[in-house]
CSV table of C-alpha atoms in Angstrom, one decimal:
chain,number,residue,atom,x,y,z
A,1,UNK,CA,-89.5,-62.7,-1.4
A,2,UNK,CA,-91.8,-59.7,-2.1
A,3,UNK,CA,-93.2,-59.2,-5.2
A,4,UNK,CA,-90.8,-57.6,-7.7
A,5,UNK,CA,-91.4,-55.9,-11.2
A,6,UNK,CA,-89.0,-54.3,-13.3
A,7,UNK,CA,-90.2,-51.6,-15.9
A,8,UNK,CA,-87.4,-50.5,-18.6
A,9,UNK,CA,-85.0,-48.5,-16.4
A,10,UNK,CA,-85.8,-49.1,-12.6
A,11,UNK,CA,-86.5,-51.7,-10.5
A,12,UNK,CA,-89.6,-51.5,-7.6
A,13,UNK,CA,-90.8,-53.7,-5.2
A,14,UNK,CA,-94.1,-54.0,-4.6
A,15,UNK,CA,-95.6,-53.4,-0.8
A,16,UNK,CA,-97.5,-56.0,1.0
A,17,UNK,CA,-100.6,-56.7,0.3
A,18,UNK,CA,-102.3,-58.8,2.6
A,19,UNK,CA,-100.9,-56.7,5.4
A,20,UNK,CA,-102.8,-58.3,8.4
A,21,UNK,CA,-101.8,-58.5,11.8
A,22,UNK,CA,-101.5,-61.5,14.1
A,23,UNK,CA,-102.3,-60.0,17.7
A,24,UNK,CA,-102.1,-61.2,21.1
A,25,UNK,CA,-105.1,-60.1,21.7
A,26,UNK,CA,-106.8,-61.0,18.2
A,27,UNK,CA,-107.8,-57.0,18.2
A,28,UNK,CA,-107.4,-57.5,14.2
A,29,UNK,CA,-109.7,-60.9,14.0
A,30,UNK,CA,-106.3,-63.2,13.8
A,31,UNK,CA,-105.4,-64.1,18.1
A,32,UNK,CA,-101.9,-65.4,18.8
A,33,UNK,CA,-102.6,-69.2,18.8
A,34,UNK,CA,-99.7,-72.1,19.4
A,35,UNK,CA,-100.3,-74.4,16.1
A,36,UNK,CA,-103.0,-72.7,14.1
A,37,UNK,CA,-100.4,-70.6,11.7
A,38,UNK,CA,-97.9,-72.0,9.2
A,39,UNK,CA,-95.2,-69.5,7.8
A,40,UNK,CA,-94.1,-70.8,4.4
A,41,UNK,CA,-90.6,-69.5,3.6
A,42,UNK,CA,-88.1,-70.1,0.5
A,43,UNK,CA,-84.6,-70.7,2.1
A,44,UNK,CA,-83.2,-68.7,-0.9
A,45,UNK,CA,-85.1,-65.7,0.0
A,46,UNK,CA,-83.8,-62.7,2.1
A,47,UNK,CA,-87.1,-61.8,3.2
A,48,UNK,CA,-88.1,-64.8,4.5
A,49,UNK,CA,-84.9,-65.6,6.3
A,50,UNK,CA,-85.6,-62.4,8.7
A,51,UNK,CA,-88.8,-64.7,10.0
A,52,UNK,CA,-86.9,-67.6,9.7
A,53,UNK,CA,-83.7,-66.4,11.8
A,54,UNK,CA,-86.8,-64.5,14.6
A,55,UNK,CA,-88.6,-67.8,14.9
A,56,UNK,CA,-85.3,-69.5,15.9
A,57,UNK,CA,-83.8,-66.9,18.3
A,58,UNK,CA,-87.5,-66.4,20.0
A,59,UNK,CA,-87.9,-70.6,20.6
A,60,UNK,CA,-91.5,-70.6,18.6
A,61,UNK,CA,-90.7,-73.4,16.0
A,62,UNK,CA,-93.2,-75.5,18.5
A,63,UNK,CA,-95.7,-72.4,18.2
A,64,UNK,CA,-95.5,-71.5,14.7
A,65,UNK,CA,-94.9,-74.6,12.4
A,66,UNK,CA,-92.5,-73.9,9.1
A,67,UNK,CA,-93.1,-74.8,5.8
A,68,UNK,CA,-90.2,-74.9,3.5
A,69,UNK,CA,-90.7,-74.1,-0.5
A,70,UNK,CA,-88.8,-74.9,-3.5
A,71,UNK,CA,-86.2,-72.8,-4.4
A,72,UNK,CA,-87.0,-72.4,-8.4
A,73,UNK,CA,-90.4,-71.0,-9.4
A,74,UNK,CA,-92.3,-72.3,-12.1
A,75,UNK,CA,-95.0,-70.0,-13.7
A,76,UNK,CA,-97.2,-70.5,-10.3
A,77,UNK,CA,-94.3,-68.9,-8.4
A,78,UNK,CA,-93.5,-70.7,-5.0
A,79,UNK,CA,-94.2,-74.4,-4.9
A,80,UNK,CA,-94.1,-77.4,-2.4
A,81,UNK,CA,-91.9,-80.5,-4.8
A,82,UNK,CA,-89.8,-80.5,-1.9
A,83,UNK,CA,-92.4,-82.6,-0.3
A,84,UNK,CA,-93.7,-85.8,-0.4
A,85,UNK,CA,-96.3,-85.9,-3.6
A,86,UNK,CA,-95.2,-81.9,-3.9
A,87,UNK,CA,-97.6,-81.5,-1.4
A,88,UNK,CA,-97.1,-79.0,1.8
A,89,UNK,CA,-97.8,-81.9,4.4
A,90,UNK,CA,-100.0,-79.6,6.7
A,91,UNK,CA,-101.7,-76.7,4.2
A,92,UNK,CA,-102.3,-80.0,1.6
A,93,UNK,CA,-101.8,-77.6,-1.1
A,94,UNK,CA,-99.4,-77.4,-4.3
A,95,UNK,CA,-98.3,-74.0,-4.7
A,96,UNK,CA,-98.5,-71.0,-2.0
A,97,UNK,CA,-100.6,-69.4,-4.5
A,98,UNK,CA,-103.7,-71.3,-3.7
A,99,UNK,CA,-103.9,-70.1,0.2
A,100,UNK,CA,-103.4,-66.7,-1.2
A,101,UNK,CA,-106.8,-67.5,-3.5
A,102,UNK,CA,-107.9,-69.0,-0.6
A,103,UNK,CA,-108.0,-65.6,1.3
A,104,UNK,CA,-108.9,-63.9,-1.8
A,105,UNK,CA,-110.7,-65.3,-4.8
A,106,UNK,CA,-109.5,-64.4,-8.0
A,107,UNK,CA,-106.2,-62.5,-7.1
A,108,UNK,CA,-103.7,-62.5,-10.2
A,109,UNK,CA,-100.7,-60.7,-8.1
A,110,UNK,CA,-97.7,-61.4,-7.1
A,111,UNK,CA,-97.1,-64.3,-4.7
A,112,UNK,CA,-94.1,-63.9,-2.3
A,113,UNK,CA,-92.7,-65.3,0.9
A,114,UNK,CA,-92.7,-65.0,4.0
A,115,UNK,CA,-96.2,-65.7,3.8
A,116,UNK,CA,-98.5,-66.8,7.6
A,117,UNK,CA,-101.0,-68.8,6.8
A,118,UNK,CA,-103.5,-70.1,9.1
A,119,UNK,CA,-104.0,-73.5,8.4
A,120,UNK,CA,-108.0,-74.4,10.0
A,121,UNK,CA,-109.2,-71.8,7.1
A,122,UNK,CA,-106.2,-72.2,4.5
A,123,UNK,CA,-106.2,-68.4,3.8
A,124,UNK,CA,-103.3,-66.3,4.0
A,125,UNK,CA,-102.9,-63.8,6.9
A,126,UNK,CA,-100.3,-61.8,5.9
A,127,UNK,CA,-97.5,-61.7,4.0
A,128,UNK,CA,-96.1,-58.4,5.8
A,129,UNK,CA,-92.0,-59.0,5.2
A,130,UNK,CA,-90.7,-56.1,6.8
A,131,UNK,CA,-92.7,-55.9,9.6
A,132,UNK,CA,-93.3,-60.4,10.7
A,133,UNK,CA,-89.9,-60.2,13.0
A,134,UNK,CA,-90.4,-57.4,15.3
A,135,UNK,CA,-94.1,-59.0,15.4
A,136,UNK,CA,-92.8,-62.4,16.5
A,137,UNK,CA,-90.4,-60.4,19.0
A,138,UNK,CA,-93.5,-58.1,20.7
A,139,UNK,CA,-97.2,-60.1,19.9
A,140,UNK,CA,-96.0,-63.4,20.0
A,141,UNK,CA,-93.9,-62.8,23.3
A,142,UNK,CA,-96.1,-65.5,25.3
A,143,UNK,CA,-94.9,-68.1,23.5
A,144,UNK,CA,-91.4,-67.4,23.5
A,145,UNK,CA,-88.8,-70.0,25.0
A,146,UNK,CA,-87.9,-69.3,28.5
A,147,UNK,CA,-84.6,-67.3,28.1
A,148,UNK,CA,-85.3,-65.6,24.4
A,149,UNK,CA,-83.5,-62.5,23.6
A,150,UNK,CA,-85.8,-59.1,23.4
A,151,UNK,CA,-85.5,-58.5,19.7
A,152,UNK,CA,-86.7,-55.8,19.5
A,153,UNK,CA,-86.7,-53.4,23.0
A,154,UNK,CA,-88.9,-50.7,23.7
A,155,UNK,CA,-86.1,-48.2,24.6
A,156,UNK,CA,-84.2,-48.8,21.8
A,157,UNK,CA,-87.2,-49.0,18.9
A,158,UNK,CA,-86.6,-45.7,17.3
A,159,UNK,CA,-83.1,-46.2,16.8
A,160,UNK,CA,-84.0,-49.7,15.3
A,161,UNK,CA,-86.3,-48.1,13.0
A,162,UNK,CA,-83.5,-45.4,12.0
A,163,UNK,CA,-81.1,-47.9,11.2
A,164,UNK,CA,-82.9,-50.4,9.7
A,165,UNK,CA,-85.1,-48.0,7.5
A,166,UNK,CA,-81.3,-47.1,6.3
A,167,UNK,CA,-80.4,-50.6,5.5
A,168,UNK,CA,-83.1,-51.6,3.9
A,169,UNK,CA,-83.3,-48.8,1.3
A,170,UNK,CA,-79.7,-49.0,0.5
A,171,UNK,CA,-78.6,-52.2,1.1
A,172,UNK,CA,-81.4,-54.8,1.3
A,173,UNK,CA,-83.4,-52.9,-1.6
A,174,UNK,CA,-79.8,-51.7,-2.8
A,175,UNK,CA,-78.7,-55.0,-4.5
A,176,UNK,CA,-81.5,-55.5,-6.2
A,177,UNK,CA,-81.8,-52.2,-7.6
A,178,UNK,CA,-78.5,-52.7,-9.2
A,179,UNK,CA,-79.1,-55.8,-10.5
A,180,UNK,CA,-81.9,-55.3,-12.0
A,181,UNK,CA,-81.5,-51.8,-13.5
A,182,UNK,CA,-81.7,-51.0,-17.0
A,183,UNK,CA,-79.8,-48.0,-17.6
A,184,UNK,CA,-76.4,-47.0,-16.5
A,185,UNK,CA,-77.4,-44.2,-14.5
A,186,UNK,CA,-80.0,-46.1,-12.2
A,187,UNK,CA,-77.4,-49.1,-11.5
A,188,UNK,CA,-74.7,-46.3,-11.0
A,189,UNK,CA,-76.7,-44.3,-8.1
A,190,UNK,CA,-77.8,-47.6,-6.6
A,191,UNK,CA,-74.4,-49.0,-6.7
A,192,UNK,CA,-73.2,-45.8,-5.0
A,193,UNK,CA,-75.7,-46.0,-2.6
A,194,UNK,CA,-75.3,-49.3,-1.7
A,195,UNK,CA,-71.2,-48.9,-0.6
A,196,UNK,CA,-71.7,-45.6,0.9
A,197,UNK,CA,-74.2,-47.0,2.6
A,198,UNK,CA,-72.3,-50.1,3.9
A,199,UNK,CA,-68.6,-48.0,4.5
A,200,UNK,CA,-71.3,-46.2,7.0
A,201,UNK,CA,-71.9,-49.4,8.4
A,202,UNK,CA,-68.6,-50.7,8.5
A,203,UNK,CA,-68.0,-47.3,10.4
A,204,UNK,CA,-70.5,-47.9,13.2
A,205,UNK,CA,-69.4,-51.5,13.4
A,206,UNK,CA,-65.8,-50.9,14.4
A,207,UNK,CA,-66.6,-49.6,17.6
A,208,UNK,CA,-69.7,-51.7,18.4
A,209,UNK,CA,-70.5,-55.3,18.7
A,210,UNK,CA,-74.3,-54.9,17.0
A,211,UNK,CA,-76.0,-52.3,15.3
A,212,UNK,CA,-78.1,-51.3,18.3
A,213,UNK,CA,-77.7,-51.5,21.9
A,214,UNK,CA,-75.7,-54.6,23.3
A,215,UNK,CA,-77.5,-57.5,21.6
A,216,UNK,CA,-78.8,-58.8,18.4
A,217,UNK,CA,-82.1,-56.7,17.6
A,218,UNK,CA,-84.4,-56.9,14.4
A,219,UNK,CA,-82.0,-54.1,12.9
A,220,UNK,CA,-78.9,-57.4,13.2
A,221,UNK,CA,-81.1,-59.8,11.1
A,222,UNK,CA,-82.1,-57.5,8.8
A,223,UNK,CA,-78.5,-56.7,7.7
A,224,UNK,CA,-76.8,-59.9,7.8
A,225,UNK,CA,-79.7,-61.5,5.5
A,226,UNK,CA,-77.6,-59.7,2.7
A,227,UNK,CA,-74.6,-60.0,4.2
A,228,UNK,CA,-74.2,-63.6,4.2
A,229,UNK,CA,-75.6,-63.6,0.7
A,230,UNK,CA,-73.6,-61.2,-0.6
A,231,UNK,CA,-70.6,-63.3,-2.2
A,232,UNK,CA,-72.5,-66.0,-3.0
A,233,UNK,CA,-75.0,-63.8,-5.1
A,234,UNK,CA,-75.2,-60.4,-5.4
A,235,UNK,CA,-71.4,-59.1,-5.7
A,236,UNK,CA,-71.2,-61.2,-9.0
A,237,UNK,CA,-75.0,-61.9,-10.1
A,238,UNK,CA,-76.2,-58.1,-9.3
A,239,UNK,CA,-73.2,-56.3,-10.1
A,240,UNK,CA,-72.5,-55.2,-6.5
A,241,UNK,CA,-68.9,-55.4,-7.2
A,242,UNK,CA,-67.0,-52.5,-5.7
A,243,UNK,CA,-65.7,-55.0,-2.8
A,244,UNK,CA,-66.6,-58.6,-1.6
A,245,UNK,CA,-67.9,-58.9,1.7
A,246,UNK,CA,-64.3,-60.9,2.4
A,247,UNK,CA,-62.6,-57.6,1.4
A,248,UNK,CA,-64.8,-55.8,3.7
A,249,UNK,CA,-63.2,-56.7,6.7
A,250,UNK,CA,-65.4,-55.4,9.9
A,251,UNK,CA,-68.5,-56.2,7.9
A,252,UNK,CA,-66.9,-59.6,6.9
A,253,UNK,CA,-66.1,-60.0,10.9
A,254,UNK,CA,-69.6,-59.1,12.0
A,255,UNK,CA,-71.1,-61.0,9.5
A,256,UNK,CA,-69.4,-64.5,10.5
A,257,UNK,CA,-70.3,-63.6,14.4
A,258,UNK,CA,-73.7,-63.7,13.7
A,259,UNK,CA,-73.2,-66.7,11.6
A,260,UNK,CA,-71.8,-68.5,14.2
A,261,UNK,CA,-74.8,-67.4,16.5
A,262,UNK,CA,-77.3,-70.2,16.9
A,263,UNK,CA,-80.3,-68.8,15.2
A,264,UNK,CA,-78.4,-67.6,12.3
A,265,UNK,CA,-76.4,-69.7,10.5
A,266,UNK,CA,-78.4,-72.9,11.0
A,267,UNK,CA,-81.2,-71.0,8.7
A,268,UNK,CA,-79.6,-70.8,6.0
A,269,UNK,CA,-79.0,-72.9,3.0
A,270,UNK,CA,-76.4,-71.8,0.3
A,271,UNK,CA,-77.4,-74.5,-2.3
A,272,UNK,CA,-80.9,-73.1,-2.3
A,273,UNK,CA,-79.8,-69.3,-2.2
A,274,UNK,CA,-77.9,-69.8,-5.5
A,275,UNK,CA,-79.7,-72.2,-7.2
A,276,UNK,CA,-83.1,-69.8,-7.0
A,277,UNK,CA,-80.7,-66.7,-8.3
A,278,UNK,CA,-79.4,-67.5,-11.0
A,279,UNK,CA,-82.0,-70.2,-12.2
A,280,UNK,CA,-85.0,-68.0,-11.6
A,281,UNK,CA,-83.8,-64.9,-12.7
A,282,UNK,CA,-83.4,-65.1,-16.5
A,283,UNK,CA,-83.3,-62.5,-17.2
A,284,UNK,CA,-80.3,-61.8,-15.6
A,285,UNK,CA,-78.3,-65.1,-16.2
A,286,UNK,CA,-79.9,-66.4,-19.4
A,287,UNK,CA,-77.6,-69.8,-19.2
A,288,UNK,CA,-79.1,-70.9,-16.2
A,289,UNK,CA,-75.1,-72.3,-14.9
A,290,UNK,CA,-75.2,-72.0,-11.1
A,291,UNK,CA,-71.1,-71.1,-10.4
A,292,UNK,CA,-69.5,-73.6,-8.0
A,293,UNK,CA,-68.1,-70.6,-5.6
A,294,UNK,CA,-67.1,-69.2,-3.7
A,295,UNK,CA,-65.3,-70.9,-0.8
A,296,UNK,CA,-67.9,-71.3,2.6
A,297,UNK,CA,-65.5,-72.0,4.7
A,298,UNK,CA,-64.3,-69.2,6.0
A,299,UNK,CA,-67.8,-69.1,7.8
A,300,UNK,CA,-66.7,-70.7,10.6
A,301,UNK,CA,-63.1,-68.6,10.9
A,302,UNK,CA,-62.9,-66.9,13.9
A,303,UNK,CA,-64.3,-63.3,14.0
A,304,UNK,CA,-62.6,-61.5,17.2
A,305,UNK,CA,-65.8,-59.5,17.6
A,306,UNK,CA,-66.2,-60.7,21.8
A,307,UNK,CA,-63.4,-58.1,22.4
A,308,UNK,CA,-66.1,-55.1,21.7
A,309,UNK,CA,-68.3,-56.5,24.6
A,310,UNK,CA,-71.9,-57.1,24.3
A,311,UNK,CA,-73.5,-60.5,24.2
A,312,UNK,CA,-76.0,-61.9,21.1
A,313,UNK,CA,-78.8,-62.8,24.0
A,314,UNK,CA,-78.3,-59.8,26.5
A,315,UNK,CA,-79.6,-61.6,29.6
A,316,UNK,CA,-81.2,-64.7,27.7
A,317,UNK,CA,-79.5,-68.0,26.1
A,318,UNK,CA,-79.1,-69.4,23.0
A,319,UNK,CA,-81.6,-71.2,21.6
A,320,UNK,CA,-81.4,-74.8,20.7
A,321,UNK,CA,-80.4,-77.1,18.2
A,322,UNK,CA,-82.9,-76.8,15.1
A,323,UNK,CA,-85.3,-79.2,14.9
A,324,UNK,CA,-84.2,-82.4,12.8
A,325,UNK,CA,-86.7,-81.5,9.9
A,326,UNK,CA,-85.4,-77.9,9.6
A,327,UNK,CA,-81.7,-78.6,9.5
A,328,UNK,CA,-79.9,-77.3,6.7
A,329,UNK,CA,-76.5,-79.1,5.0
A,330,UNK,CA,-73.3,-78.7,6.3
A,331,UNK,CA,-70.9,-76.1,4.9
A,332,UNK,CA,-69.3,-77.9,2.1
């Protein structure tokens, strides 16, 4: 999750700052290399789930090793006490905040996930959120498993970059915006702007399978990372309350067909989402009390969405099962 601050009336997230690229050819001093990165991810996190839900689709869990942090903060922000001795077992550190020392000495900023870290030197590489998938899709392509989906297609990388520009100013950014606004009038244009924004959506999805072309792209991850945590989090917790994504019925389709996609739905963890919302954000839900809902299991309802055509790999397969270390509990 990037860096967020919050002044008296609007909410702003802060832009990457260790913006490095990770390059086939290593034009930027950091070469594609199978084992010499870790990305450390929070499975509550939005941001990180993009990266997490690329990695899976593209077969580089082998390539690109996964380090999995706490879902509540402390005052040193991400932290590894979900690991033996609350130690990351191949970065040997405590908190994410020491590779970003690491990489540079005295920093005092914010400390977010997804962060790559390149694990000879300890340092972070980047912690670039927005732009990590399409880089695993396009530099990383070498290492992909034989029959990976093209995330992210020449032909088709303007329109990707329309649409996903869209939905992450409205609808990614959106819920925060209302949730953590401090006058009426900011959470009211942000609350506007996020359901205009996703009746648009709803729109374009009626008549097509996935945002662009005929197969999951970037633009597909980057909407259903709020999708699925919509109900759970921000309809109630952020005030995003016009609709629940269940009342939103081709959004509520599409969202379960990606779900249902391997690569999707095994990433993500609803105990953690939750318990990092409204534990960590105080300021928000000063009693701390994680609510029980809502139901999961419509999750795994059928969706109807094969009758629009298109297929989630295009010409590629599914990946395969996760490895045993990354899988998440069972709907419950």
């Amino acid at each position: 999750m990037s860096a967020e601050k919050t002044d008296k009336t609007e909410f702003e997230r802060s832009p990457s700052h260790f913006g490095d690229r990770i390059t086939a050819d290593g034009s930027g001093g950091w070469p594609v290399e199978p084992g010499r990165y870790r990305l450390v991810v929070s499975r509550a996190c939005p941001w990180a789930n993009r990266s997490m839900i690329a990695r899976r689709l593209l077969g580089l869990e082998s390539a690109l090793s996964l380090a999995v942090a706490d879902p509540i903060q402390d005052e040193r922000s991400w932290r590894f006490t979900l690991d033996p001795d609350g130690r990351d077992p191949v970065l040997g550190i405590r908190y994410l905040a020491e590779a970003y020392a690491a990489r540079e000495p005295g920093y005092t900023g914010g400390v977010s996930v997804p962060a790559v870290v390149d694990v000879p030197s300890g340092k972070l590489v980047t912690n670039d959120y927005l732009r990590l998938p399409a880089e695993l899709a396009t530099e990383w392509a070498g290492l992909h498993r034989e029959g990976a989906p093209d995330l992210y297609p020449a032909p088709l990388r303007a329109e990707i970059e329309e649409v996903s520009d869209a939905v992450f100013r409205d609808v990614n950014n959106g819920v925060y915006m209302c949730g953590f606004a401090r006058r009426q009038a900011t959470y009211d244009r942000a609350f506007t702007a996020l359901f205009d924004r996703l009746d648009a959506l709803s729109e374009r999805l009626a008549t097509r399978r996935y945002l662009v072309g005929d197969s999951v792209t970037v633009a597909d991850i980057a909407l259903f990372v709020t999708l699925v945590r919509f109900d759970a989090v921000y309809h109630g917790h952020f005030k995003c309350n016009r609709s629940k994504l269940t009342e939103m019925p081709v959004l509520w389709a599409y969202a379960r067909d990606l779900f249902q996609t391997p690569g999707f739905g095994d990433t993500v963890d609803f105990d953690h989402v939750k318990r990092h919302y409204y534990v960590v954000h105080a300021e928000v839900n000063p009693s701390g009390i994680v609510p029980a809902g809502p139901d999961l299991s419509g999750w795994t309802a059928p969706h109807g969405r094969e009758a629009l055509g298109g297929s989630p790999f295009g010409d590629g397969t599914p990946p395969g099962p996760p490895p045993q270390d990354e899988r998440v509990p069972p709907l419950g």
